[in-house]
Coordinates of C-alpha atoms and ligand atoms in Angstrom, one line a residue:
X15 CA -7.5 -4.0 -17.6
X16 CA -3.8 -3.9 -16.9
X17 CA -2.7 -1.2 -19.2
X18 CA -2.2 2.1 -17.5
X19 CA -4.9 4.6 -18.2
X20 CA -6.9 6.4 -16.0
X21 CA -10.1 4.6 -14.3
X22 CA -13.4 5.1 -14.4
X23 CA -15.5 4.5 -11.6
X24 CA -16.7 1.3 -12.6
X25 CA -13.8 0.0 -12.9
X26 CA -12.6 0.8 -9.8
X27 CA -15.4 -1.5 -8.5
X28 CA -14.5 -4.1 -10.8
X29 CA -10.8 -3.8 -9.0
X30 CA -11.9 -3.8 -6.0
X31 CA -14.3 -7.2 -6.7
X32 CA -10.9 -9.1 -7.7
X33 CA -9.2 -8.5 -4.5
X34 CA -9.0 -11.3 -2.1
X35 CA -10.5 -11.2 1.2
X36 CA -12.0 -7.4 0.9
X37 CA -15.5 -7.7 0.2
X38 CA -18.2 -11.3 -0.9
X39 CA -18.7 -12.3 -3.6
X40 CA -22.1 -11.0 -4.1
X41 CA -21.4 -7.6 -2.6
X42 CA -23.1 -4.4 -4.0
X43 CA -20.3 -2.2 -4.6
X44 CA -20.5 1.7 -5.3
X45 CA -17.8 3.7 -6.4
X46 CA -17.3 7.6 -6.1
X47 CA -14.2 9.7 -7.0
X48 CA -13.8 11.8 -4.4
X49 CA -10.3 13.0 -5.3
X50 CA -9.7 16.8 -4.2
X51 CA -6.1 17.0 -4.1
X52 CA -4.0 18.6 -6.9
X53 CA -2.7 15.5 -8.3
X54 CA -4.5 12.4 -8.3
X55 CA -7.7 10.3 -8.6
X56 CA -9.0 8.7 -5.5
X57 CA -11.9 6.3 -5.4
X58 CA -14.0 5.4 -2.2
X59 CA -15.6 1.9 -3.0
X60 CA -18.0 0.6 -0.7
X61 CA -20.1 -2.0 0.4
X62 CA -23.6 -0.8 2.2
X63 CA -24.4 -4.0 2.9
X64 CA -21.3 -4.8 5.1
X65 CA -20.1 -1.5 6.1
X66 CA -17.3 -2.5 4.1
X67 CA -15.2 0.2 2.2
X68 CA -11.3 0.7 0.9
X69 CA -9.7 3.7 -1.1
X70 CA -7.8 3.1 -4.3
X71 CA -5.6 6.2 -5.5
X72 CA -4.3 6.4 -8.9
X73 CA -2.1 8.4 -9.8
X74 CA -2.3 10.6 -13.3
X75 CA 0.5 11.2 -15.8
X76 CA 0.1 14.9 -15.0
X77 CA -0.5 17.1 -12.9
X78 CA -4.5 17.6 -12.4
X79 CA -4.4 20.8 -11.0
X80 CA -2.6 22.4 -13.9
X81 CA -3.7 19.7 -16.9
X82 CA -2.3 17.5 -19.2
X83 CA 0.6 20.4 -20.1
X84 CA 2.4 19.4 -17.1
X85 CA 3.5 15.8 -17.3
X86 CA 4.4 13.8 -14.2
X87 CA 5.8 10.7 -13.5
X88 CA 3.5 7.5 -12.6
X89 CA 6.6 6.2 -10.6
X90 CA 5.0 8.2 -7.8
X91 CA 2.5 6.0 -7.0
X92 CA 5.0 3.5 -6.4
X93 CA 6.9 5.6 -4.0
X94 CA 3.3 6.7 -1.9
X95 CA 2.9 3.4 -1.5
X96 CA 6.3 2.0 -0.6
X97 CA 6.7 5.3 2.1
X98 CA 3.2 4.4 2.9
X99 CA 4.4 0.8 4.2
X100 CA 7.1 2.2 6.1
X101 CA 6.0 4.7 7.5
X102 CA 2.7 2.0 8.8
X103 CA 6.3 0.1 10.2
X104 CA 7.7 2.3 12.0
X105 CA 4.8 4.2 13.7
X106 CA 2.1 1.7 13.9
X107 CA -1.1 3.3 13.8
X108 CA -0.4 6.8 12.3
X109 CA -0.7 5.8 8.7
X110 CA -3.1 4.1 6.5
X111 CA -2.9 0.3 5.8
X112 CA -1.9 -0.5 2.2
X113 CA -3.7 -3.5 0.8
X114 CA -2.4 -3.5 -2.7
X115 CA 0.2 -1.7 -5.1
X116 CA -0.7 -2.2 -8.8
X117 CA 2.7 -0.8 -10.4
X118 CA 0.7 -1.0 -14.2
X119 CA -2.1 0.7 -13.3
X120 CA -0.1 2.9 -10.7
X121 CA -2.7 2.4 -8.4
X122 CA -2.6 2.3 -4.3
X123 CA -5.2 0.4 -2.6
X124 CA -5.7 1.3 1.6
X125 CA -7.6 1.8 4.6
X126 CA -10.9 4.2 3.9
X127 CA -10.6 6.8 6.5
X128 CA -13.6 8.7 6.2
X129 CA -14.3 8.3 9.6
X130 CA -11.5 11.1 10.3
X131 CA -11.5 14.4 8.9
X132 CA -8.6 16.2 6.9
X133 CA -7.5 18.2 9.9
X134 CA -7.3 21.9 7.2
X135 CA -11.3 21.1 7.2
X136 CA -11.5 20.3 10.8
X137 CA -8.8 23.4 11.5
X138 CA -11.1 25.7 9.6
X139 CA -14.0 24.8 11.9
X140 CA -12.0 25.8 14.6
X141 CA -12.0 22.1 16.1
X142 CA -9.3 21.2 18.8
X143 CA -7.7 17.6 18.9
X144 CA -6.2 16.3 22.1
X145 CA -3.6 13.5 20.6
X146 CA -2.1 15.9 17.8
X147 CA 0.5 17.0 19.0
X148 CA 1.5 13.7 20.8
X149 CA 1.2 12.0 17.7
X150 CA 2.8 14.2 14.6
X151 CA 5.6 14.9 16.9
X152 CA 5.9 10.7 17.4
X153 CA 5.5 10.6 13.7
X154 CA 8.6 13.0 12.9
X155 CA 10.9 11.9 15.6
X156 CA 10.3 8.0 14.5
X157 CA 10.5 8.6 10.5
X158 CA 13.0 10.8 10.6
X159 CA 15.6 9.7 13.1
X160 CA 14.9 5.8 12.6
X161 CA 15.4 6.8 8.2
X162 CA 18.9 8.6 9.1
X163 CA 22.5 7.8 9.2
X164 CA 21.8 8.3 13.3
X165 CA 19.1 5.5 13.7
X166 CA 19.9 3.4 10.5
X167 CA 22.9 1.1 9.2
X168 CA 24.5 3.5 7.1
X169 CA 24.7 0.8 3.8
X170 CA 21.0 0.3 4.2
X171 CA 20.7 4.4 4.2
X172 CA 22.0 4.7 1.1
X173 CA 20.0 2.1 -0.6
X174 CA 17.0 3.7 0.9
X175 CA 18.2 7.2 -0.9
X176 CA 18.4 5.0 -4.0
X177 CA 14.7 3.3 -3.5
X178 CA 13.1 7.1 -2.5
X179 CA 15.1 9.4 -5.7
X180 CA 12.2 11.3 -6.6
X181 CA 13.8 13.9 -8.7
X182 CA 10.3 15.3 -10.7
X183 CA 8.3 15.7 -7.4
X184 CA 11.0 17.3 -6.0
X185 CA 11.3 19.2 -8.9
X186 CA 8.0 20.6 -7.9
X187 CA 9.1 22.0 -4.6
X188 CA 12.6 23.4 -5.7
X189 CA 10.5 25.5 -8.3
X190 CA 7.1 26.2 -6.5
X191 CA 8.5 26.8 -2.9
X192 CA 11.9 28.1 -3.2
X193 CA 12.0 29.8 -6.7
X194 CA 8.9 30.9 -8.0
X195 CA 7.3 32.9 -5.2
X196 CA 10.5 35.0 -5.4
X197 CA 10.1 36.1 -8.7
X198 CA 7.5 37.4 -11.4
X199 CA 6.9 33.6 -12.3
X200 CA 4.2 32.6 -14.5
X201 CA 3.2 30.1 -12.2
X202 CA 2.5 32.7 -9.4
X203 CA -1.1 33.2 -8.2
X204 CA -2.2 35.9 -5.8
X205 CA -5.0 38.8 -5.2
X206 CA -4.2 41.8 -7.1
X207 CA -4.8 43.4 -3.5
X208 CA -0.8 42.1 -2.2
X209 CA 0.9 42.7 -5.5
X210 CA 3.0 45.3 -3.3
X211 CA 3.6 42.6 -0.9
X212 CA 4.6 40.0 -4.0
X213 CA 6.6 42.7 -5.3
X214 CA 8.0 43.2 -1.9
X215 CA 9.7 39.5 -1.9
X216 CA 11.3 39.5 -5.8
X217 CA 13.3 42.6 -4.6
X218 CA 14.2 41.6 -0.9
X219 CA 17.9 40.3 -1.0
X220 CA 18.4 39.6 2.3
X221 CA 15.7 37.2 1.4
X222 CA 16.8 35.9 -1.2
X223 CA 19.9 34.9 0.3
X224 CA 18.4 33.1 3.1
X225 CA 15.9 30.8 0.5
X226 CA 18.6 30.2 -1.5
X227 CA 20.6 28.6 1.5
X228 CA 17.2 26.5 2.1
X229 CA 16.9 25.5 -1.3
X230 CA 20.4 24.6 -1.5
X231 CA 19.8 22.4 1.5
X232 CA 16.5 20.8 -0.2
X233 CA 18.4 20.1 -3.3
X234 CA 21.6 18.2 -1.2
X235 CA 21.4 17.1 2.0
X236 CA 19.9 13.4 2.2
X237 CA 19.5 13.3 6.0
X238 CA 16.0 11.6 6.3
X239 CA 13.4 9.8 4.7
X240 CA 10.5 12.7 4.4
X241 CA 7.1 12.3 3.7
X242 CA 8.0 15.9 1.6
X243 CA 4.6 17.5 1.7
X244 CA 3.0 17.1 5.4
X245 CA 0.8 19.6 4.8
X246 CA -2.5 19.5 7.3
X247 CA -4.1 18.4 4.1
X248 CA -2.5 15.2 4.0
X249 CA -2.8 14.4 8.0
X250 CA -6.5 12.6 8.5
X251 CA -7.5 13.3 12.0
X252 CA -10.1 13.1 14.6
X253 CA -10.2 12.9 18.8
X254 CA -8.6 9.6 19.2
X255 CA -6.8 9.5 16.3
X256 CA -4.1 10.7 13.8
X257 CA -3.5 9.0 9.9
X258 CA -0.6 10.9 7.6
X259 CA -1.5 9.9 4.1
X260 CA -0.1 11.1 0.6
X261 CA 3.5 10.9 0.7
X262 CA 4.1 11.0 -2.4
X263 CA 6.6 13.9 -2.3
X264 CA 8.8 11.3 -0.3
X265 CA 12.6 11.2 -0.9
X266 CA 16.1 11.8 1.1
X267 CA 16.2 15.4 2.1
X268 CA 16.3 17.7 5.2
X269 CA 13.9 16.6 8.0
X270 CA 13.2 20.2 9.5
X271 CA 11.3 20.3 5.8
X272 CA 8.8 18.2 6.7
X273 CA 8.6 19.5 10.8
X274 CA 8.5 23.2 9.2
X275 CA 5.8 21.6 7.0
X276 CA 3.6 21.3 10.0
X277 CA 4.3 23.7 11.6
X278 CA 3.9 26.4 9.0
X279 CA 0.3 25.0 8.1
X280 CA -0.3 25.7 12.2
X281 CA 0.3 29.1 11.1
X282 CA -1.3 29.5 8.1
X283 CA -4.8 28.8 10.0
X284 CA -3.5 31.0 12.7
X285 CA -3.1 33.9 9.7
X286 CA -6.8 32.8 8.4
X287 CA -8.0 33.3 12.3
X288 CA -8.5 37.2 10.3
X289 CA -11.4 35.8 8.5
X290 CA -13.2 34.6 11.7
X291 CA -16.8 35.8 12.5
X292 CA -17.1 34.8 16.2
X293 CA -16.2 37.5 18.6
X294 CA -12.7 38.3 19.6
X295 CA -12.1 36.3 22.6
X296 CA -12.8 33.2 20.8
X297 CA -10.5 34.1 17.9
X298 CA -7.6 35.0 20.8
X299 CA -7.9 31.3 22.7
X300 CA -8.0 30.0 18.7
X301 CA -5.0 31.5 18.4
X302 CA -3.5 30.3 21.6
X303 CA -4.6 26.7 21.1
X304 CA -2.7 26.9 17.6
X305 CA 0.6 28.8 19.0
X306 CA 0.7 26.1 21.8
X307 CA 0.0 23.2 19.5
X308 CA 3.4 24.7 17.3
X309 CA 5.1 24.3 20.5
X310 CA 4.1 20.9 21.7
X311 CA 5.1 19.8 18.1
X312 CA 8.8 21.3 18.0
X313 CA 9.2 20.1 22.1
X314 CA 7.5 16.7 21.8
X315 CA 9.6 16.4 18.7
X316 CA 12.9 17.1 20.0
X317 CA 11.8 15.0 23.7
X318 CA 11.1 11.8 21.5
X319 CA 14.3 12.3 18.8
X320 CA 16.8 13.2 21.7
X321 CA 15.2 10.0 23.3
X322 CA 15.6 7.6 20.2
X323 CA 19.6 9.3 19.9
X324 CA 20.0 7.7 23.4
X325 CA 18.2 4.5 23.2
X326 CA 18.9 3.5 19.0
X327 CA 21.8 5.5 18.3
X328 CA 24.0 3.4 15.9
X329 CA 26.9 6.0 15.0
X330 CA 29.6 5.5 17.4
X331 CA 31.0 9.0 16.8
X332 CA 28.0 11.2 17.2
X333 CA 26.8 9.3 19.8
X334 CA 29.9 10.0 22.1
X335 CA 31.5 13.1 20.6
X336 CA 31.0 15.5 23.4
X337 CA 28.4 18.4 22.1
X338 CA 27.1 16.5 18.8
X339 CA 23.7 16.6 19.9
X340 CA 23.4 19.7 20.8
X341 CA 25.2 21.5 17.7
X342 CA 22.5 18.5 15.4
X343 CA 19.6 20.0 17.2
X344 CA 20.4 23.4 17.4
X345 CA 20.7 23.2 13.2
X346 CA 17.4 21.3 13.4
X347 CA 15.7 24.5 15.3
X348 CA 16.9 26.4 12.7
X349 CA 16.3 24.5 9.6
X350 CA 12.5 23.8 10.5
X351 CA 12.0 27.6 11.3
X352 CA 13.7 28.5 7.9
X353 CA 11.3 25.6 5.9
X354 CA 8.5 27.0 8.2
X355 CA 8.6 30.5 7.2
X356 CA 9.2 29.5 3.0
X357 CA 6.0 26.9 3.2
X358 CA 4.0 30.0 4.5
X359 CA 5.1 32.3 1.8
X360 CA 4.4 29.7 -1.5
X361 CA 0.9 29.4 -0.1
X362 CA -0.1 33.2 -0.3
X363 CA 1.6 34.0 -3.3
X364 CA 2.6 30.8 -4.8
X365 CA 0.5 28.3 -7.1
X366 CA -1.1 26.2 -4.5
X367 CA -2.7 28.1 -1.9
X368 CA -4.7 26.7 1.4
X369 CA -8.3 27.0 2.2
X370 CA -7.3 28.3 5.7
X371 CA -6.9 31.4 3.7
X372 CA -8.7 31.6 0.5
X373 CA -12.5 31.0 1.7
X374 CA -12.0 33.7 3.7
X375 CA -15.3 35.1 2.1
X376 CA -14.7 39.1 3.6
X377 CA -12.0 40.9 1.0
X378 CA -10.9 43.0 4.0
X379 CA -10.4 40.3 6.7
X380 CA -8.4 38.2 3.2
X381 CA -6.0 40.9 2.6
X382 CA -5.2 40.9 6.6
X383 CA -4.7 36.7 6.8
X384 CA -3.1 37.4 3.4
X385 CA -0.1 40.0 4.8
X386 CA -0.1 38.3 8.1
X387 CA 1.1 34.9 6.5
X388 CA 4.1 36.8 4.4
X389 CA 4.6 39.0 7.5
X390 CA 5.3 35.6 9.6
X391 CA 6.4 33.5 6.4
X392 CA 9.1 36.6 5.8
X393 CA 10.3 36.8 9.7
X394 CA 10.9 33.4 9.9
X395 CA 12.9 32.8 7.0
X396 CA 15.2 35.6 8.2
X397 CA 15.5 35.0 11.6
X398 CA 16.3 31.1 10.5
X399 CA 20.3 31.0 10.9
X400 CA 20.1 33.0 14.4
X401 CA 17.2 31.2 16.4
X402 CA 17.6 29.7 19.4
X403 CA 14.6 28.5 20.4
X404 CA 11.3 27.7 19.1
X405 CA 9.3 30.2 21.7
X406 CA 11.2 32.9 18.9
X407 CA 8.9 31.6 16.5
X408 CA 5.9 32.1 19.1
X409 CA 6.8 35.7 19.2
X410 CA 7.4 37.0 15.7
X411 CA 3.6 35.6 15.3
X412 CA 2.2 36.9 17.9
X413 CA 4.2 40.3 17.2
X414 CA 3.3 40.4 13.2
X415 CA -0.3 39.8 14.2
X416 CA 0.1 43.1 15.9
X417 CA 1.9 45.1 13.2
X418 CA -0.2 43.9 10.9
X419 CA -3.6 44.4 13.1
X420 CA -3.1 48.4 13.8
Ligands
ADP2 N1 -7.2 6.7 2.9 C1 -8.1 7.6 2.6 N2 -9.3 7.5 3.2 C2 -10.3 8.3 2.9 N3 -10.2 9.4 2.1 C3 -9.0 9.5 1.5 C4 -7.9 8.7 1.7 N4 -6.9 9.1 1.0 C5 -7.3 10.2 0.3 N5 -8.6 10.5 0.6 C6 -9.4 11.6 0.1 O1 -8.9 12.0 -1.1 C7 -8.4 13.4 -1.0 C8 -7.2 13.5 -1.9 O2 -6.2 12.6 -1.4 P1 -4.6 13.0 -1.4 O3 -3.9 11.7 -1.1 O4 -4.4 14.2 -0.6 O5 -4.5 13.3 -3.0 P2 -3.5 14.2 -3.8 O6 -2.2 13.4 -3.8 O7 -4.1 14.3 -5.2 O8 -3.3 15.5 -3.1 C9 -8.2 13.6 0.4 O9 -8.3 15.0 0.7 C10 -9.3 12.8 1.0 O10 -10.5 13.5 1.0
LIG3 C1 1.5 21.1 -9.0 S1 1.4 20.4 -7.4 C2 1.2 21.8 -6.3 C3 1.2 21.3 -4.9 O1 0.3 20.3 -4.7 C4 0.8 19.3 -3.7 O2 -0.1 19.2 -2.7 P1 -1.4 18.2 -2.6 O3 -1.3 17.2 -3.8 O4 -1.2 17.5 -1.3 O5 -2.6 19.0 -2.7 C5 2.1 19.9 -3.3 O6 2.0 20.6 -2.1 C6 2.5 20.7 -4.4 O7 3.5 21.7 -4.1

C-alpha cells in the first residue's frame, strides 16, 4: 500500500493494525474521516474495546477546498510533521504526539484529541478557558525565540531555514492574505452586502502601502520558525489544556505573523459577538473576556520572550548592546499589530473565511460583524508602524465597535 494515493477508510485501519504497540492484535478497529479543514484528510481510528484511538492526516496533492485545479505539494506533510516534533520539544505538552511519519503515503500519525474542542467551536459557544492565555503566550515565546538567531546557534538556524523552505504554502499566504483581498481577485469571496467595503480596500493607498511593507516582510525576513497559520482553528483546547496542531504552513518568517495570527482570530469572534442572541450585558463581558485575553497574550508573550532573552540569549551583541531589546520588541508590537489587522481583513473578504462570522444566521447582525472586522482589520494595519503599545489595539476595537454600532 505504499504508493501515494489518497486512503480510504479501510485502509486507514489496516495502517493503523500494522503499527507497533498502538492497538492488539485482535482489536476491532473503526475508521471515520472527520477532516474539516481546507486541505487534508484526517482519519480518527479507534478501538471501542480499549478506549484506544490515534489520528492519521494525509495530506492531498491539492488543495480540497478549491479541487484538484489547485495542485499542492505532498512535501507538506513532511514539514507538519517534522514542526510537529519540535514544537512537542520545545513546549512539552502544547502539541500533539507524533507516532509515525509515512513520507510515501504523506501521511502523519498522532495523539487523538477529541477530548478537546477546536477552540473557533468552543469560542462560538461563548466558552471561557482559564490556561489560554498562559499557554499560547508559552507557546510563541518558546518557538519563536528558542527557533531564532537570539535563542539558537546561528549555523544550526540556517540549516533549520533550509529543513522548513516551504515556498507553495507560503505561496498561499503571500497571495490570499496580502494580495488578493486588495484587489478584484478571482479568488475573493464576500456578501454582496460589503462590496462598498471590498471596494473600499482595492482603492485605499495608504493601505496598500502598509500591506505591502507586511508582505514584503513575510516574503524576507527569516527570523523564527512559525507554525504560519495559528488560527484558533488549529489550537485544540479545553479547561486544563491547550494542543496547537496543523502546522503545516511552517517555515522561517516573521514571528509577530503567527502572534498577530492569534490575536486577530480573538478578534474576529469579538466582531462575530454582532450575531449573538443573549442579551447585551452578556455580549459586553464576552467582549471583555476576549479584549483581556488579547492582552494577556501580547503581555505574557513579551514577560516569557524578554525572560528567555535573559536566561538563553546566545548573541553576544544583542544581548549587551545597550537598547537592543527594547528597539527588537518595540518592532515586535508593531509587526504583530500590522499581521493582526491583514489576518482580519483576508477572512471577511478573502477566500477562507471563519465560522466566528459566517454562521451568523441574522443578515443584519452579518453585515455589522462583517464591517466591524474590516473596520478593526483596516485600523490596525494602519496604525502598525506607529503603535506603542498593545492597549492601542484594545482601543481601536472597542472604538470601531462604536462607529460601527450607531
Ligand atoms: N490530533 C487530532 N485529534 C483529533 N482531531 C483532530 C486532530 N487533528 C485534526 N483533527 C480534526 O481534523 C480537523 C482538520 O484538521 P487540520 O489539521 O486543521 O486539517 P487541515 O490542515 O486540512 O486544516 C480538525 O478541525 C479536527 O476536527
Ligand atoms: C487554499 S487554503 C486557504 C486557507 O486554509 C488554511 O487554513 P486551514 O487549512 O487551517 O483551514 C490557511 O489558512 C489558508 O490560507
Amino acid at each position: 500500500m505504499s504508493a501515494y494515493h489518497p486512503l480510504t477508510e479501510t485502509e486507514a485501519i489496516q495502517i493503523a493494525r500494522s503499527l507497533p504497540d498502538l492497538f492488539s492484535g485482535g482489536a476491532e478497529l473503526t475508521s471515520r474521516e472527520i477532516g474539516d479543514g481546507n486541505l487534508n484528510l484526517v482519519f480518527h481510528i479507534r478501538d471501542a474495546a480499549s478506549a484506544r484511538s490515534i489520528i492519521m492526516k494525509q495530506a492531498l496533492p491539492y488543495a480540497k477546498v478549491v479541487g484538484e485545479s489547485w495542485p499542492l505539494t505532498l512535501d507538506r506533510a513532511r514539514i507538519e510533521s517534522e514542526v510537529l516534533m519540535l514544537e512537542g520539544a520545545l513546549c512539552p505538552g502544547l502539541a500533539p504526539k507524533v507516532y509515525l511519519y509515512d513520507p510515501e503515503l504523506a501521511l502523519t500519525v498522532m495523539e487523538d484529541l477529541s477530548d478537546h474542542v477546536i477552540m473557533r467551536k468552543g469560542l462560538i459557544e461563548g466558552n471561557r478557558y482559564p490556561r489560554f492565555a498562559d499557554d499560547i503566550s508559552t507557546f510563541l515565546a518558546r518557538t519563536l525565540f528558542l527557533t531564532s538567531d537570539l535563542g539558537l546557534n546561528q549555523q544550526e538556524k540556517k540549516e533549520r531555514v533550509k529543513q522548513f523552505i516551504n515556498p507553495e504554502l507560503c505561496k498561499i499566504t503571500e497571495d490570499l492574505i496580502f494580495d488578493d483581498p486588495y484587489r478584484d481577485a478571482d479568488t475573493n469571496s464576500f456578501d454582496e452586502a460589503i462590496r462598498d467595503e471590498a471596494e473600499k480596500l482595492w482603492a485605499d493607498g495608504e493601505l496598500h502601502l502598509e500591506v505591502a511593507l507586511l508582505r514584503h516582510k513575510f516574503l524576507t525576513q527569516a527570523q523564527a520558525l512559525l507554525h504560519g497559520d495559528l488560527h484558533t482553528g488549529s489550537i485544540f483546547i479545553k479547561e486544563d489544556s491547550t494542543k496547537v496542531i496543523d502546522p503545516e504552513f511552517a517555515y522561517y518568517g516573521p514571528m509577530g505573523f503567527d502572534i498577530g495570527a492569534v490575536l486577530a482570530n480573538l478578534l474576529l469572534n469579538y466582531a462575530g459577538q454582532e450575531g449573538w442572541k443573549s442579551d447585551t450585558a452578556d455580549r459586553l463581558a464576552y467582549r471583555a473576556y476576549l479584549l483581556d485575553t488579547v492582552k494577556q497574550v501580547w503581555s505574557g508573550f513579551e514577560a516569557k520572550f524578554r525572560a528567555l532573552w535573559e536566561q538563553q540569549g546566545i548573541d553576544r551583541l544583542s544581548n549587551n548592546a545597550a537598547g537592543f531589546q527594547e528597539v527588537y520588541m518595540k518592532q515586535l508590537l508593531q509587526d504583530t499589530i500590522g499581521f493582526t489587522g491583514a489576518k482580519m481583513v483576508r477572512r471577511v473578504v478573502g477566500l477562507a473565511h471563519v465560522a466566528d462570522i459566517d454562521t451568523i444566521e441574522n443578515s443584519q447582525a452579518k453585515e455589522r460583524a462583517q464591517r466591524l472586522a474590516l473596520a478593526i482589520g483596516k485600523a490596525l494595519i494602519k496604525l502598525n508602524r506607529r503603535a506603542v503599545t498593545i492597549d492601542e489595539v484594545i482601543s481601536i476595537a472597542e472604538q470601531q465597535t462604536s462607529t460601527v454600532q450607531a
